[in-house]
Amino acid sequence: MRQGRAEECAEFAVARAGHLYRSACLLTAGDTHLAEDLVQETLGRLYARWGRVSRTENPAAYAQTVLTRTFLAHQRRRSSTERATDVLPDRPDATGDDPALRLTLLDALGQLPAKDRAVVVLRYWEDRSIAETADALNASSAAVRTRCVRALGRLRELLGEDLGAYAHR
């Protein structure tokens, strides 16, 4: 890769890494170590294809799509080799506004299937349209709408009907 492109890719990575990390944390339901791994793998894939990526209309959206697909691929691989545990090794950050609320929401996200979680993160955290979400997940718009309804219904079951109480905390 030419030196100029490498520098351009590095600047992009520095600018987007924090946002990708926050999205990855939501996708992984708070597993910060896995989130870091996903972001690193995403940035590595972007670097390898930076010539093509830099010519796209929206490299940030492309990066988010790569992150989401990397997460889903990891979930497929992990399903046969790793087992989840209910013990959290890290303590929540005491500087946050409401760590209990954050853990409750991350726990609820963690109980959703991987694709439903990805739809919720892309549609409501990333504020993507149904078409953009469908493109990122390589699915139809109808499948995204169905997953949204299913995932939000499951979150309501887990968190209760009064979701407004969580928004105003």
GROMACS .gro file of C-alpha atoms in nm:
model
  169
    1MET     CA    1   0.000   0.000   0.000
    2ARG     CA    2   0.129   0.344  -0.085
    3GLN     CA    3   0.247   0.556   0.210
    4GLY     CA    4  -0.027   0.815   0.150
    5ARG     CA    5  -0.303   0.555   0.157
    6ALA     CA    6  -0.158   0.396   0.470
    7GLU     CA    7  -0.162   0.735   0.645
    8GLU     CA    8  -0.516   0.802   0.523
    9CYS     CA    9  -0.628   0.463   0.656
   10ALA     CA   10  -0.456   0.527   0.990
   11GLU     CA   11  -0.634   0.864   1.022
   12PHE     CA   12  -0.967   0.698   0.948
   13ALA     CA   13  -0.896   0.427   1.206
   14VAL     CA   14  -0.812   0.682   1.475
   15ALA     CA   15  -1.125   0.882   1.398
   16ARG     CA   16  -1.365   0.582   1.390
   17ALA     CA   17  -1.215   0.341   1.645
   18GLY     CA   18  -1.407   0.483   1.942
   19HIS     CA   19  -1.741   0.466   1.764
   20LEU     CA   20  -1.671   0.115   1.636
   21TYR     CA   21  -1.571   0.009   1.988
   22ARG     CA   22  -1.895   0.142   2.140
   23SER     CA   23  -2.098  -0.040   1.877
   24ALA     CA   24  -1.897  -0.357   1.931
   25CYS     CA   25  -1.961  -0.336   2.307
   26LEU     CA   26  -2.333  -0.328   2.239
   27LEU     CA   27  -2.313  -0.613   1.989
   28THR     CA   28  -2.122  -0.826   2.239
   29ALA     CA   29  -2.356  -0.731   2.525
   30GLY     CA   30  -2.076  -0.567   2.721
   31ASP     CA   31  -1.790  -0.809   2.656
   32THR     CA   32  -1.521  -0.541   2.624
   33HIS     CA   33  -1.243  -0.786   2.545
   34LEU     CA   34  -1.433  -0.940   2.255
   35ALA     CA   35  -1.535  -0.588   2.143
   36GLU     CA   36  -1.168  -0.489   2.123
   37ASP     CA   37  -1.090  -0.801   1.922
   38LEU     CA   38  -1.376  -0.732   1.680
   39VAL     CA   39  -1.267  -0.372   1.627
   40GLN     CA   40  -0.908  -0.481   1.569
   41GLU     CA   41  -1.016  -0.741   1.315
   42THR     CA   42  -1.246  -0.488   1.146
   43LEU     CA   43  -0.971  -0.229   1.116
   44GLY     CA   44  -0.734  -0.494   0.981
   45ARG     CA   45  -0.983  -0.589   0.711
   46LEU     CA   46  -1.034  -0.224   0.623
   47TYR     CA   47  -0.658  -0.171   0.597
   48ALA     CA   48  -0.623  -0.465   0.362
   49ARG     CA   49  -0.889  -0.319   0.130
   50TRP     CA   50  -0.837   0.051   0.194
   51GLY     CA   51  -0.793   0.137  -0.174
   52ARG     CA   52  -1.147   0.017  -0.244
   53VAL     CA   53  -1.295   0.132   0.089
   54SER     CA   54  -1.168   0.489   0.052
   55ARG     CA   55  -1.353   0.521  -0.279
   56THR     CA   56  -1.690   0.422  -0.132
   57GLU     CA   57  -1.956   0.682  -0.072
   58ASN     CA   58  -1.952   0.632   0.306
   59PRO     CA   59  -1.643   0.456   0.449
   60ALA     CA   60  -1.782   0.486   0.805
   61ALA     CA   61  -2.094   0.289   0.712
   62TYR     CA   62  -1.875   0.036   0.532
   63ALA     CA   63  -1.667  -0.003   0.849
   64GLN     CA   64  -1.983  -0.056   1.056
   65THR     CA   65  -2.102  -0.321   0.812
   66VAL     CA   66  -1.766  -0.499   0.835
   67LEU     CA   67  -1.787  -0.485   1.216
   68THR     CA   68  -2.139  -0.630   1.219
   69ARG     CA   69  -2.052  -0.910   0.979
   70THR     CA   70  -1.735  -0.987   1.175
   71PHE     CA   71  -1.945  -1.013   1.492
   72LEU     CA   72  -2.198  -1.245   1.328
   73ALA     CA   73  -1.921  -1.464   1.186
   74HIS     CA   74  -1.765  -1.484   1.532
   75GLN     CA   75  -2.100  -1.586   1.682
   76ARG     CA   76  -2.132  -1.869   1.429
   77ARG     CA   77  -1.780  -1.993   1.506
   78ARG     CA   78  -1.819  -1.953   1.882
   79SER     CA   79  -2.144  -2.145   1.907
   80SER     CA   80  -1.967  -2.480   1.904
   81THR     CA   81  -1.656  -2.403   2.111
   82GLU     CA   82  -1.727  -2.153   2.387
   83ARG     CA   83  -1.984  -2.141   2.662
   84ALA     CA   84  -2.116  -1.826   2.824
   85THR     CA   85  -2.092  -1.776   3.197
   86ASP     CA   86  -2.296  -1.570   3.437
   87VAL     CA   87  -1.986  -1.443   3.620
   88LEU     CA   88  -1.858  -1.103   3.509
   89PRO     CA   89  -1.482  -1.076   3.567
   90ASP     CA   90  -1.467  -0.696   3.540
   91ARG     CA   91  -1.632  -0.445   3.765
   92PRO     CA   92  -1.849  -0.175   3.610
   93ASP     CA   93  -1.695   0.169   3.559
   94ALA     CA   94  -1.786   0.387   3.858
   95THR     CA   95  -1.768   0.706   3.651
   96GLY     CA   96  -2.083   0.625   3.450
   97ASP     CA   97  -2.420   0.779   3.523
   98ASP     CA   98  -2.599   0.458   3.622
   99PRO     CA   99  -2.396   0.138   3.609
  100ALA     CA  100  -2.689  -0.075   3.725
  101LEU     CA  101  -2.902   0.049   3.436
  102ARG     CA  102  -2.620  -0.010   3.188
  103LEU     CA  103  -2.571  -0.365   3.315
  104THR     CA  104  -2.946  -0.429   3.301
  105LEU     CA  105  -2.964  -0.312   2.940
  106LEU     CA  106  -2.649  -0.503   2.839
  107ASP     CA  107  -2.786  -0.815   3.007
  108ALA     CA  108  -3.113  -0.779   2.817
  109LEU     CA  109  -2.922  -0.730   2.489
  110GLY     CA  110  -2.712  -1.034   2.572
  111GLN     CA  111  -3.023  -1.250   2.595
  112LEU     CA  112  -3.122  -1.171   2.238
  113PRO     CA  113  -3.003  -1.395   1.954
  114ALA     CA  114  -2.701  -1.251   1.773
  115LYS     CA  115  -2.889  -1.139   1.461
  116ASP     CA  116  -3.168  -0.977   1.665
  117ARG     CA  117  -2.906  -0.797   1.873
  118ALA     CA  118  -2.732  -0.680   1.556
  119VAL     CA  119  -3.062  -0.543   1.421
  120VAL     CA  120  -3.131  -0.353   1.744
  121VAL     CA  121  -2.781  -0.204   1.754
  122LEU     CA  122  -2.785  -0.101   1.388
  123ARG     CA  123  -3.141   0.035   1.385
  124TYR     CA  124  -3.155   0.207   1.725
  125TRP     CA  125  -2.794   0.271   1.831
  126GLU     CA  126  -2.654   0.344   1.487
  127ASP     CA  127  -2.986   0.501   1.373
  128ARG     CA  128  -2.970   0.324   1.038
  129SER     CA  129  -3.264   0.285   0.806
  130ILE     CA  130  -3.423  -0.052   0.742
  131ALA     CA  131  -3.259  -0.065   0.398
  132GLU     CA  132  -2.914   0.016   0.538
  133THR     CA  133  -2.957  -0.242   0.814
  134ALA     CA  134  -3.071  -0.502   0.561
  135ASP     CA  135  -2.766  -0.430   0.347
  136ALA     CA  136  -2.530  -0.456   0.646
  137LEU     CA  137  -2.680  -0.789   0.749
  138ASN     CA  138  -2.714  -0.919   0.395
  139ALA     CA  139  -3.085  -0.974   0.456
  140SER     CA  140  -3.413  -0.851   0.311
  141SER     CA  141  -3.596  -0.546   0.443
  142ALA     CA  142  -3.884  -0.771   0.549
  143ALA     CA  143  -3.645  -0.986   0.753
  144VAL     CA  144  -3.509  -0.675   0.926
  145ARG     CA  145  -3.860  -0.552   1.010
  146THR     CA  146  -3.953  -0.894   1.145
  147ARG     CA  147  -3.637  -0.911   1.356
  148CYS     CA  148  -3.699  -0.559   1.489
  149VAL     CA  149  -4.048  -0.651   1.604
  150ARG     CA  150  -3.927  -0.977   1.757
  151ALA     CA  151  -3.624  -0.821   1.928
  152LEU     CA  152  -3.816  -0.525   2.071
  153GLY     CA  153  -4.089  -0.760   2.194
  154ARG     CA  154  -3.827  -0.973   2.368
  155LEU     CA  155  -3.665  -0.664   2.522
  156ARG     CA  156  -4.008  -0.556   2.652
  157GLU     CA  157  -4.050  -0.899   2.810
  158LEU     CA  158  -3.709  -0.873   2.974
  159LEU     CA  159  -3.728  -0.507   3.082
  160GLY     CA  160  -4.101  -0.462   3.130
  161GLU     CA  161  -4.351  -0.261   2.930
  162ASP     CA  162  -4.251   0.078   3.073
  163LEU     CA  163  -3.935   0.129   2.865
  164GLY     CA  164  -3.975   0.507   2.910
  165ALA     CA  165  -3.858   0.469   3.269
  166TYR     CA  166  -3.520   0.351   3.139
  167ALA     CA  167  -3.491   0.643   2.899
  168HIS     CA  168  -3.538   0.904   3.171
  169ARG     CA  169  -3.294   0.769   3.426
   0.00000   0.00000   0.00000
